[in-house]
PDB file of C-alpha atoms in Angstrom:
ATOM      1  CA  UNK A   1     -10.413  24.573  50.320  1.00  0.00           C
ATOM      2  CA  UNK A   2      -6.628  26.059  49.595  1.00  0.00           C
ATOM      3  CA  UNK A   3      -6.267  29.571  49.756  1.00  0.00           C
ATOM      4  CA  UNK A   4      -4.228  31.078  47.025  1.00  0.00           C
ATOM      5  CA  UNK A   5      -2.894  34.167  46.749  1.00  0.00           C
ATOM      6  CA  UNK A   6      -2.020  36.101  43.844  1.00  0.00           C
ATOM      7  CA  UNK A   7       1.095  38.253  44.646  1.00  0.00           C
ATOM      8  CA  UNK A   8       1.124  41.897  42.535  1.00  0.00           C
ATOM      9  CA  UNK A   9       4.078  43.974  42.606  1.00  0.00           C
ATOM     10  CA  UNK A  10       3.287  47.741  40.918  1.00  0.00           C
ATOM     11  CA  UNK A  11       4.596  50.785  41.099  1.00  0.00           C
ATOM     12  CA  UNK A  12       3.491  54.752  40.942  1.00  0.00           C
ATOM     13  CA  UNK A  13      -0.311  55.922  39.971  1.00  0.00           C
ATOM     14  CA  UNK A  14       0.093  54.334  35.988  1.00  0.00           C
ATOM     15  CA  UNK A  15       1.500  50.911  37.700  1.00  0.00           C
ATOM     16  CA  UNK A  16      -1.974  50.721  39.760  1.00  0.00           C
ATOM     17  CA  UNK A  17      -3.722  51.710  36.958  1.00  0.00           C
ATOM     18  CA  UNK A  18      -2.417  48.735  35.578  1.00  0.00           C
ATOM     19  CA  UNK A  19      -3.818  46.854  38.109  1.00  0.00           C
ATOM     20  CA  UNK A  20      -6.949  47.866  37.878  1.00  0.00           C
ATOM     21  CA  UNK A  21      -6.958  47.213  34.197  1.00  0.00           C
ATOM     22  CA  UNK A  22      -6.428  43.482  34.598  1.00  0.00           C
ATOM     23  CA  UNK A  23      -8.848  40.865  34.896  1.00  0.00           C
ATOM     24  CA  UNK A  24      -8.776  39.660  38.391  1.00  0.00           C
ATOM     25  CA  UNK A  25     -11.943  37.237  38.713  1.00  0.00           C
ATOM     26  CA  UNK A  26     -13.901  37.625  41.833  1.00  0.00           C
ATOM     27  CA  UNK A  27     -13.429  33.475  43.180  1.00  0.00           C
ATOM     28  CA  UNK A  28     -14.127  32.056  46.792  1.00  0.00           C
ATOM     29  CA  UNK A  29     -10.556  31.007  48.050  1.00  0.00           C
ATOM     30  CA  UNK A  30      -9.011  33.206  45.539  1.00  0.00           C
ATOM     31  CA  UNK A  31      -7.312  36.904  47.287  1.00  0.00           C
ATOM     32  CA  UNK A  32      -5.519  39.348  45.446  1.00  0.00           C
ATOM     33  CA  UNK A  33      -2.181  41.131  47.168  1.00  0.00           C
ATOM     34  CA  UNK A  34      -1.078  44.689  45.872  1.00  0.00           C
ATOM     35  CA  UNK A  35       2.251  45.789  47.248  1.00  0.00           C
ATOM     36  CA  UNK A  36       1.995  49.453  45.747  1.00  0.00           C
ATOM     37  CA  UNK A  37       5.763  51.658  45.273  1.00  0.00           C
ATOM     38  CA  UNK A  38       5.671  55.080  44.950  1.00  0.00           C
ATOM     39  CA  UNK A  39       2.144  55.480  45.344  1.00  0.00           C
ATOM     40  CA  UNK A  40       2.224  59.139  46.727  1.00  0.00           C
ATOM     41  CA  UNK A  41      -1.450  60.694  46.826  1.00  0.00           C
ATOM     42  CA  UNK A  42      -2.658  58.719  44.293  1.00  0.00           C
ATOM     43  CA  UNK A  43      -6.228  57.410  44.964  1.00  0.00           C
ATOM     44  CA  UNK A  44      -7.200  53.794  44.992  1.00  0.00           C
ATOM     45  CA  UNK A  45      -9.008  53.015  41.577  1.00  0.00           C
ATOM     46  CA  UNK A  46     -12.924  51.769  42.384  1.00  0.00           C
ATOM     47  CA  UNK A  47     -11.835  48.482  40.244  1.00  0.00           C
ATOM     48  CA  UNK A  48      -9.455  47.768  43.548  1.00  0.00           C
ATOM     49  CA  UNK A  49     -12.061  48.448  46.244  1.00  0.00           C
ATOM     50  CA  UNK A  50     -13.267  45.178  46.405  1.00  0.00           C
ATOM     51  CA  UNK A  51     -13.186  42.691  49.584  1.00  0.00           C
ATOM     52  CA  UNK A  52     -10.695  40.304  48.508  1.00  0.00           C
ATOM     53  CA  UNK A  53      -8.111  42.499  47.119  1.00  0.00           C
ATOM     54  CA  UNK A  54      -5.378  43.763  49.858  1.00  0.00           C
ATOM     55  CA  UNK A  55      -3.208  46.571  48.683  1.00  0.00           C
ATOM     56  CA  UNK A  56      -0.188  47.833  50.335  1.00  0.00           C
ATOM     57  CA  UNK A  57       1.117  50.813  50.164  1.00  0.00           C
ATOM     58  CA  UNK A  58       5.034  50.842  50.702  1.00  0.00           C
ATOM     59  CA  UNK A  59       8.330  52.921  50.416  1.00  0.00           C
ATOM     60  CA  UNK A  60      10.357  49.981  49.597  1.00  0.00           C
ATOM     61  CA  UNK A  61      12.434  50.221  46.387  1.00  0.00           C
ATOM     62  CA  UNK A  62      13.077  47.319  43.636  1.00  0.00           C
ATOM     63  CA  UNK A  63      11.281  45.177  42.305  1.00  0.00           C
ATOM     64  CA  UNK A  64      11.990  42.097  44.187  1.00  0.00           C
ATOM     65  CA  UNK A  65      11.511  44.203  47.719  1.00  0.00           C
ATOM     66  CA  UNK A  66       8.096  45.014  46.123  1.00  0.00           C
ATOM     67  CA  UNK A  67       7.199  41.252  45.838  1.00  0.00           C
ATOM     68  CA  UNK A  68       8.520  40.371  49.371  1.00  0.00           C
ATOM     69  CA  UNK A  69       6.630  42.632  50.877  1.00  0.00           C
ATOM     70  CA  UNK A  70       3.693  41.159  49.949  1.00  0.00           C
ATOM     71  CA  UNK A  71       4.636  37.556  50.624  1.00  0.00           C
ATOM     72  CA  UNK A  72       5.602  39.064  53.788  1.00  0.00           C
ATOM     73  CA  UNK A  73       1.616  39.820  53.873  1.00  0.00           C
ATOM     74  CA  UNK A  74       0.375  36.547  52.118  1.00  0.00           C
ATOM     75  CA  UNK A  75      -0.862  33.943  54.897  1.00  0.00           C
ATOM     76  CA  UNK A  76      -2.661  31.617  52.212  1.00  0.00           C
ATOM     77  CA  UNK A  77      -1.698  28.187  51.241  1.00  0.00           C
ATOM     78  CA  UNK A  78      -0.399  28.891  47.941  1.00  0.00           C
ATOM     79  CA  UNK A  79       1.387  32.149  46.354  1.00  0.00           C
ATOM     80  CA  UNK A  80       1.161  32.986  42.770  1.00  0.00           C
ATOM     81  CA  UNK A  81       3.991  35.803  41.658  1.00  0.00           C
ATOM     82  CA  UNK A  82       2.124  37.892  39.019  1.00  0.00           C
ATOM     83  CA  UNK A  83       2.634  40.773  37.209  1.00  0.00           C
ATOM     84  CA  UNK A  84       0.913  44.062  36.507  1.00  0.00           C
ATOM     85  CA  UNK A  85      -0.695  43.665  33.212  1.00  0.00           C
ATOM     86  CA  UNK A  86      -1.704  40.053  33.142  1.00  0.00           C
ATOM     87  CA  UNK A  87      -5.299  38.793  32.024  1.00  0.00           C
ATOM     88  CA  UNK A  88      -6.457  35.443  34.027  1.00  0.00           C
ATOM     89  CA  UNK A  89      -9.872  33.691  33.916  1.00  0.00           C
ATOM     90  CA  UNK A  90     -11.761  31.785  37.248  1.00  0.00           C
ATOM     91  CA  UNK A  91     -10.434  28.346  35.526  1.00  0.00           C
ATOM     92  CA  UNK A  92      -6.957  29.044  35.049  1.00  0.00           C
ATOM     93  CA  UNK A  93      -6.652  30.204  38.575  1.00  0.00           C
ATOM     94  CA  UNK A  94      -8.417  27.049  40.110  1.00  0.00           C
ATOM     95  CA  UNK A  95      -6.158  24.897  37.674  1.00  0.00           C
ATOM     96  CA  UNK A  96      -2.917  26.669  39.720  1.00  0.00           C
ATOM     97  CA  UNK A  97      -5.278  25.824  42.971  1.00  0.00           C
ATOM     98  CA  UNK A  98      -6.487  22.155  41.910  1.00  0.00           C
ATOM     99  CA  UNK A  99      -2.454  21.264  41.121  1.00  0.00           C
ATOM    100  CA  UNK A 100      -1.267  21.902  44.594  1.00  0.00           C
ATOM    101  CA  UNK A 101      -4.194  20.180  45.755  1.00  0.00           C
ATOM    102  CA  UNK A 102      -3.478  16.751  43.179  1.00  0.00           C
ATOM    103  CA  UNK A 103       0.414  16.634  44.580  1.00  0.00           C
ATOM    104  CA  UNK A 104       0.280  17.595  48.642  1.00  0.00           C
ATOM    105  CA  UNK A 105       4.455  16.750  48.417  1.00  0.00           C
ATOM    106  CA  UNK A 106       4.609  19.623  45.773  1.00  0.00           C
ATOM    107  CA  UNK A 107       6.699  22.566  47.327  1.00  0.00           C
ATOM    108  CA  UNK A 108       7.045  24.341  43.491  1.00  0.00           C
ATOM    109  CA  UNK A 109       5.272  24.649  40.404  1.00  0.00           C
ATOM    110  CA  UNK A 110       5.992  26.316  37.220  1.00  0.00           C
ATOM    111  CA  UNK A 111       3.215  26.780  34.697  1.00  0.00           C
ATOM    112  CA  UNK A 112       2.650  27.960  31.089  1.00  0.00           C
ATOM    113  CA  UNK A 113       1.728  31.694  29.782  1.00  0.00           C
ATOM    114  CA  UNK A 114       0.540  32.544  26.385  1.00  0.00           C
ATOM    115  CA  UNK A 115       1.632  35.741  24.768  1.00  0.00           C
ATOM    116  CA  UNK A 116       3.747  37.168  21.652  1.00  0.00           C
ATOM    117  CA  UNK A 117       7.212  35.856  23.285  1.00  0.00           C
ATOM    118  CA  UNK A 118       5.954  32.325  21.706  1.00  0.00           C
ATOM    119  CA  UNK A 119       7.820  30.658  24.408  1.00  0.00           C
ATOM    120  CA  UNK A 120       8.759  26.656  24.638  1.00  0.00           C
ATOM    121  CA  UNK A 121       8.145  24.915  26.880  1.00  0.00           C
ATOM    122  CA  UNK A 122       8.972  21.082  27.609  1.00  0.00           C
ATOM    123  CA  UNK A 123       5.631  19.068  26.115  1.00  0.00           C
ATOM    124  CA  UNK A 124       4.652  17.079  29.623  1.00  0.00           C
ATOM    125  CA  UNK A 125       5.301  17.288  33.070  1.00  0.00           C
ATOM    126  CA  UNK A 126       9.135  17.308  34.373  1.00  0.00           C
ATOM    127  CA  UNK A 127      10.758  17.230  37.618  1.00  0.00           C
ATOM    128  CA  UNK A 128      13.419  19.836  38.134  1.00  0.00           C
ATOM    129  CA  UNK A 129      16.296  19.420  38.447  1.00  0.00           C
ATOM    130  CA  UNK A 130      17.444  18.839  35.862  1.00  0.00           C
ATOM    131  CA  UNK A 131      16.076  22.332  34.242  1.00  0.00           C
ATOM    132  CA  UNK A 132      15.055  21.397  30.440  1.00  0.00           C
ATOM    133  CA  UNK A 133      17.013  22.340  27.825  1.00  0.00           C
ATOM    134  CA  UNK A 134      16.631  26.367  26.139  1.00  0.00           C
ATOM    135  CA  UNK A 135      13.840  26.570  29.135  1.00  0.00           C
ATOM    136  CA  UNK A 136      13.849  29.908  31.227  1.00  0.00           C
ATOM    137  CA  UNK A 137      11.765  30.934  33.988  1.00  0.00           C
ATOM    138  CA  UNK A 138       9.679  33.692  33.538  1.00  0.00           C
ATOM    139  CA  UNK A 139       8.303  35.004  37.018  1.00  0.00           C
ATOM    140  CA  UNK A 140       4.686  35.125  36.386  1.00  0.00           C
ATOM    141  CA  UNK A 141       4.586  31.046  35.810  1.00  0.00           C
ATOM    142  CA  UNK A 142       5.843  30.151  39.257  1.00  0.00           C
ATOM    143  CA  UNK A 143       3.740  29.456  42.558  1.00  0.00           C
ATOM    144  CA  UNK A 144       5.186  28.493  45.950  1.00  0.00           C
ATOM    145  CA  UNK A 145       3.337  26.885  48.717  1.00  0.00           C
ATOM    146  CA  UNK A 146       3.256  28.230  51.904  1.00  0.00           C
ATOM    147  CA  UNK A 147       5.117  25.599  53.842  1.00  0.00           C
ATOM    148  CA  UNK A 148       7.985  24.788  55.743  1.00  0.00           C
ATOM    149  CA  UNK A 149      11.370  26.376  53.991  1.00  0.00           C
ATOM    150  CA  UNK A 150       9.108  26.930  50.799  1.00  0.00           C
ATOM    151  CA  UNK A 151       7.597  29.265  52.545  1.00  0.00           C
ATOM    152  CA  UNK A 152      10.179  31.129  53.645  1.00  0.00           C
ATOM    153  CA  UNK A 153      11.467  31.887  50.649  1.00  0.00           C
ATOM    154  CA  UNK A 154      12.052  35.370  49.289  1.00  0.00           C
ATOM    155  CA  UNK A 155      13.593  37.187  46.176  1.00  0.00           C
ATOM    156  CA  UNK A 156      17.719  38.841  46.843  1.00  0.00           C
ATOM    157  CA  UNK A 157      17.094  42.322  46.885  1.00  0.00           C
ATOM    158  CA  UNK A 158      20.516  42.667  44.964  1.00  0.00           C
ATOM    159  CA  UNK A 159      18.629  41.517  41.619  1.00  0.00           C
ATOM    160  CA  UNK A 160      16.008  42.516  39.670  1.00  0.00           C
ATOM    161  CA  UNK A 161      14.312  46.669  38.730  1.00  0.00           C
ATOM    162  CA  UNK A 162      16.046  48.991  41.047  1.00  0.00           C
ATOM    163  CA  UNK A 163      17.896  46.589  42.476  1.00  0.00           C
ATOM    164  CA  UNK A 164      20.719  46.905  44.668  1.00  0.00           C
ATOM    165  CA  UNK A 165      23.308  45.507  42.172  1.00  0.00           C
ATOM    166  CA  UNK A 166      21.846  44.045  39.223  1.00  0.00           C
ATOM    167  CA  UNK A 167      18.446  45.415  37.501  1.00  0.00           C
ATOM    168  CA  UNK A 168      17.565  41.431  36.253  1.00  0.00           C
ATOM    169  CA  UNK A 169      17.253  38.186  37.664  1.00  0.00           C
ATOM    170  CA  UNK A 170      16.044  37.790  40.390  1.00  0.00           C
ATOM    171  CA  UNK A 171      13.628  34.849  39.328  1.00  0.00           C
ATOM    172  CA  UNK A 172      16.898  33.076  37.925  1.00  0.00           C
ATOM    173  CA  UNK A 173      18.323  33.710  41.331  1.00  0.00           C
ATOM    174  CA  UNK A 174      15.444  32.424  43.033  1.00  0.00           C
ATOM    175  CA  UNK A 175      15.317  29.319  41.150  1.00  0.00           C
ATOM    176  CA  UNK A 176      18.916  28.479  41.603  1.00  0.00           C
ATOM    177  CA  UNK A 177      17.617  28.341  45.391  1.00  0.00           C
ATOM    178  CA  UNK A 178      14.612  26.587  45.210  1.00  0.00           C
ATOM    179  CA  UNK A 179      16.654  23.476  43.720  1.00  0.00           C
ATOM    180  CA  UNK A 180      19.658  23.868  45.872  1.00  0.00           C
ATOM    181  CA  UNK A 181      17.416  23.459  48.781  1.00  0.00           C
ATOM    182  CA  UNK A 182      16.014  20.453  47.019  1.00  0.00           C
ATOM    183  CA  UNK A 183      12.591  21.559  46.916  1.00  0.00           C
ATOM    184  CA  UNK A 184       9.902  19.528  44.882  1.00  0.00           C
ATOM    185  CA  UNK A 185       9.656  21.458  42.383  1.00  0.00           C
ATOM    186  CA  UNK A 186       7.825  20.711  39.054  1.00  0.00           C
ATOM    187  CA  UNK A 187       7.184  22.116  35.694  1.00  0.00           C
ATOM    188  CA  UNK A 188       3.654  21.839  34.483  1.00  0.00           C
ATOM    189  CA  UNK A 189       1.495  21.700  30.559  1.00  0.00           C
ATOM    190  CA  UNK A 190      -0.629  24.177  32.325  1.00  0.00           C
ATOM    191  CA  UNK A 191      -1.654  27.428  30.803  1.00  0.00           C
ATOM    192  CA  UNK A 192      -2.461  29.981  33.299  1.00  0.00           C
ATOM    193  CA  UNK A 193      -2.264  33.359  32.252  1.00  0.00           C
ATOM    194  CA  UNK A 194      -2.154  35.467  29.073  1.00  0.00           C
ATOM    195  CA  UNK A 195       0.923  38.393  28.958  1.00  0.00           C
ATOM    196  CA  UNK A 196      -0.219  41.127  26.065  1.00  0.00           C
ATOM    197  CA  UNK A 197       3.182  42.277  25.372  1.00  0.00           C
ATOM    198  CA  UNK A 198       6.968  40.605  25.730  1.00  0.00           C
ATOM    199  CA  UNK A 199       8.562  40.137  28.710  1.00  0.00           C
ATOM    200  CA  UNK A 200      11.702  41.948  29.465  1.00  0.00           C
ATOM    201  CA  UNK A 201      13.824  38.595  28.778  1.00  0.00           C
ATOM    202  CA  UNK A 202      12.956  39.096  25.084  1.00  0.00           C
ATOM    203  CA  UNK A 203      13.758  42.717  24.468  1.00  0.00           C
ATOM    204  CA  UNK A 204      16.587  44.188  23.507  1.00  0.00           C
ATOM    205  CA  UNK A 205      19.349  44.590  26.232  1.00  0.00           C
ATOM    206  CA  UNK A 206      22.844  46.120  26.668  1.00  0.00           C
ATOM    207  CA  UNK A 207      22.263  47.508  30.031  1.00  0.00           C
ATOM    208  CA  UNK A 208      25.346  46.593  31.508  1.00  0.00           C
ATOM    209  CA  UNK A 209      23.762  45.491  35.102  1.00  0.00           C
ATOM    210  CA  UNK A 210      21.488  43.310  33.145  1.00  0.00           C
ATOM    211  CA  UNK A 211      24.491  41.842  31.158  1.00  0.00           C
ATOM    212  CA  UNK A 212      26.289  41.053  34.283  1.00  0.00           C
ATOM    213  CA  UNK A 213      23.051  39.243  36.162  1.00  0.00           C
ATOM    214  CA  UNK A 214      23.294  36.892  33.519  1.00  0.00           C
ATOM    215  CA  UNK A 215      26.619  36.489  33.692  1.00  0.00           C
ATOM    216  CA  UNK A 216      25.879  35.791  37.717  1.00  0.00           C
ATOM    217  CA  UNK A 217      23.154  33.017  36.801  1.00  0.00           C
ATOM    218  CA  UNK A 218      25.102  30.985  33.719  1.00  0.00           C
ATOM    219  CA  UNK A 219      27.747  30.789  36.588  1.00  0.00           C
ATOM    220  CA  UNK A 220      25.217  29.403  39.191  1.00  0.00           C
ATOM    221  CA  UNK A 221      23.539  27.154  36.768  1.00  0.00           C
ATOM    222  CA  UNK A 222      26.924  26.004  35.124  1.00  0.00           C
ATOM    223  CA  UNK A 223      29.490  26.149  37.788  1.00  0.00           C
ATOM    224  CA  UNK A 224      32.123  24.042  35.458  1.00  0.00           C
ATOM    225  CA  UNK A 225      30.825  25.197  31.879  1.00  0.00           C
ATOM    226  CA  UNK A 226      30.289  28.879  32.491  1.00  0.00           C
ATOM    227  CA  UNK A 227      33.780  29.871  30.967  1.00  0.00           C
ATOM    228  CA  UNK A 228      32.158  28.662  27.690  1.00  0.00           C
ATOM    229  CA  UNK A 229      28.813  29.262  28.184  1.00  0.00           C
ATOM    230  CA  UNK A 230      29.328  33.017  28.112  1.00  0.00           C
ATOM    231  CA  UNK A 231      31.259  33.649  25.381  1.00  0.00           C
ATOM    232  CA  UNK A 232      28.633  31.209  23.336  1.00  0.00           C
ATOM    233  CA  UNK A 233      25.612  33.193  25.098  1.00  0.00           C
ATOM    234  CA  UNK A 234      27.291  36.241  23.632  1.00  0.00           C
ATOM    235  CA  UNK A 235      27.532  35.136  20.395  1.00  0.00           C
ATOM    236  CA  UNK A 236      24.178  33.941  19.924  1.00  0.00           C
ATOM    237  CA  UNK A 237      22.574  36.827  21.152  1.00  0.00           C
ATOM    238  CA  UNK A 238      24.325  39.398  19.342  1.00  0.00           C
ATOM    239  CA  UNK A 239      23.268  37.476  15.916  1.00  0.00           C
ATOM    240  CA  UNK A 240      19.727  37.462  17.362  1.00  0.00           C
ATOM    241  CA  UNK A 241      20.449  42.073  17.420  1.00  0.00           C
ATOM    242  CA  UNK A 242      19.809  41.884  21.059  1.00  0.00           C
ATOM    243  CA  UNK A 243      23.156  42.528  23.045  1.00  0.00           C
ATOM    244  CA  UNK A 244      26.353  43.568  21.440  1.00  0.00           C
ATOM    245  CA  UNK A 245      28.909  40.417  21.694  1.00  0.00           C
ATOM    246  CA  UNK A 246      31.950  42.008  23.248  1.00  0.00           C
ATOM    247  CA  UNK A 247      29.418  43.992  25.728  1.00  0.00           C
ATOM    248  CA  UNK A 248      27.729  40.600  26.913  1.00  0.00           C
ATOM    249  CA  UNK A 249      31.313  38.839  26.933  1.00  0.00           C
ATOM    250  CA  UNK A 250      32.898  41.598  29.100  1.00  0.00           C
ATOM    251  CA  UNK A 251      29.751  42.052  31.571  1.00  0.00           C
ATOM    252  CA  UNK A 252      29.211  38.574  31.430  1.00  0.00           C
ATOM    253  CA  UNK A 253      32.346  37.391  32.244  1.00  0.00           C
ATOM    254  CA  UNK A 254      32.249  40.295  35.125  1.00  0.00           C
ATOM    255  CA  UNK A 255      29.321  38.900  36.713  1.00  0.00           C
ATOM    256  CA  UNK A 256      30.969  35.494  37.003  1.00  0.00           C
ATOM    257  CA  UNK A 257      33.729  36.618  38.727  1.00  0.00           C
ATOM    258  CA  UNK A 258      31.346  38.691  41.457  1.00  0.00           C
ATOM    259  CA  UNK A 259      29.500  35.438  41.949  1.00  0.00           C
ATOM    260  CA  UNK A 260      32.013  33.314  42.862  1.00  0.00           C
ATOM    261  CA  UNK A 261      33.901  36.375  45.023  1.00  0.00           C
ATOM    262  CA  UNK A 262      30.393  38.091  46.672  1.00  0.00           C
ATOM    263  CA  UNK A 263      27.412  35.527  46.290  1.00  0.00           C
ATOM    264  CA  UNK A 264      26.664  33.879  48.879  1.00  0.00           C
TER     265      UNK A 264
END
């Protein structure tokens, strides 16, 4: 039987709360991984004190450091990235288990979530690339098995909460890997979670780091196009109320230029 691990990045005493809010079935071949941030004093919650949940306590900082660290602790066959305040059932986790197992050449697979965001998703099984059109990865949907340069792979510090540069992402950045190292990596009609609230990709942003992440990844993903991706990105989002146009535009346009002068 596959072991799969379910990778949980929190942070501070109402993050592991969190934690020990969701539903985390007990399942044989099924372990839970807590990398804990800030933690301080704070007690472990009974909910967490069980034998197949690891947690971590660590001084790291970011939310992509926080997720390395525990696939820097993960030695099972597959790794699910998950967030805090997810709800998952026994079946939905051996679905995530019993797809690895059905395609033994699969290095990558993205998934489905349900939740308010209401987001599309392509109606059958695709190969990536190429990625399909108005999709974007949301890091809860993606597991990565646990070998050869799949295995090695880890999120850039520089994106994501907290991080270095950039305070989004870093599952964007991440992806943009995974196919440049021609990975096999597939997106899947499979449901496997439920996310109560919307993810930060549908909330209202003008944080200037954000704007400028996403100015890094149209670049990546549109190395010819980006000069008029961005300005149409803009637009469309500011009629949607959720960036201002010549804020997106200006960051946007800004993160473009850093990718193509510091990414690497």
């Amino acid at each position: 039987m596959m072991m799969l691990d379910l990778i949980i990045a929190t942070h501070s005493a109402e993050g592991i709360e969190r934690v020990a809010r969701m539903v985390l079935p007990p399942r044989e071949g099924v372990r839970y991984i807590v990398s804990w941030q800030n933690s301080g004093s704070t007690p472990i919650p009974p909910a967490l004190q069980r034998a197949d949940i690891d947690l971590l306590r660590t001084d790291t900082i970011g939310s992509s450091s926080n997720r390395n660290n525990a696939l820097d602790h993960s030695s099972g066959d597959i790794r699910l990235i998950v967030d805090d305040d997810l709800i998952f059932t026994a079946d939905q986790l051996e679905s995530v288990r019993s797809t690895f197992e059905a395609n033994p050449e699969l290095d990558v697979a993205l998934f489905r979530y349900d939740g308010p965001d209401a987001k599309q998703y392509p109606p059958v099984e695709c190969k990536l690339p190429p990625v399909p059109k108005g999709y974007y990865i949301t890091a809860f949907e993606m597991a990565i098995r646990n070998r050869g340069e799949a295995a090695r792979l880890r999120y850039d510090e520089r994106f994501g909460i907290h991080g270095t540069i950039f305070t989004i992402a870093e599952e964007e950045e991440l992806l943009y890997r995974i196919i440049k190292a021609r990975l096999d990596l597939r997106l899947f009609p499979i449901t496997i979670t439920t996310h109560p609230g919307l993810t930060t990709g549908n909330r209202p942003m003008d944080d200037p780091r954000a704007l400028r992440a996403r100015g890094v990844t149209i670049s990546l993903f549109y190395p010819l196009t980006w000069p008029l991706r961005i300005p149409l990105v803009a637009w469309r989002e500011s009629r949607k109320g959720r960036v201002r146009f010549f804020s997106m535009l200006s960051n946007g346009l800004s993160g473009a230029v850093w990718r193509f002068l510091r990414y690497h």
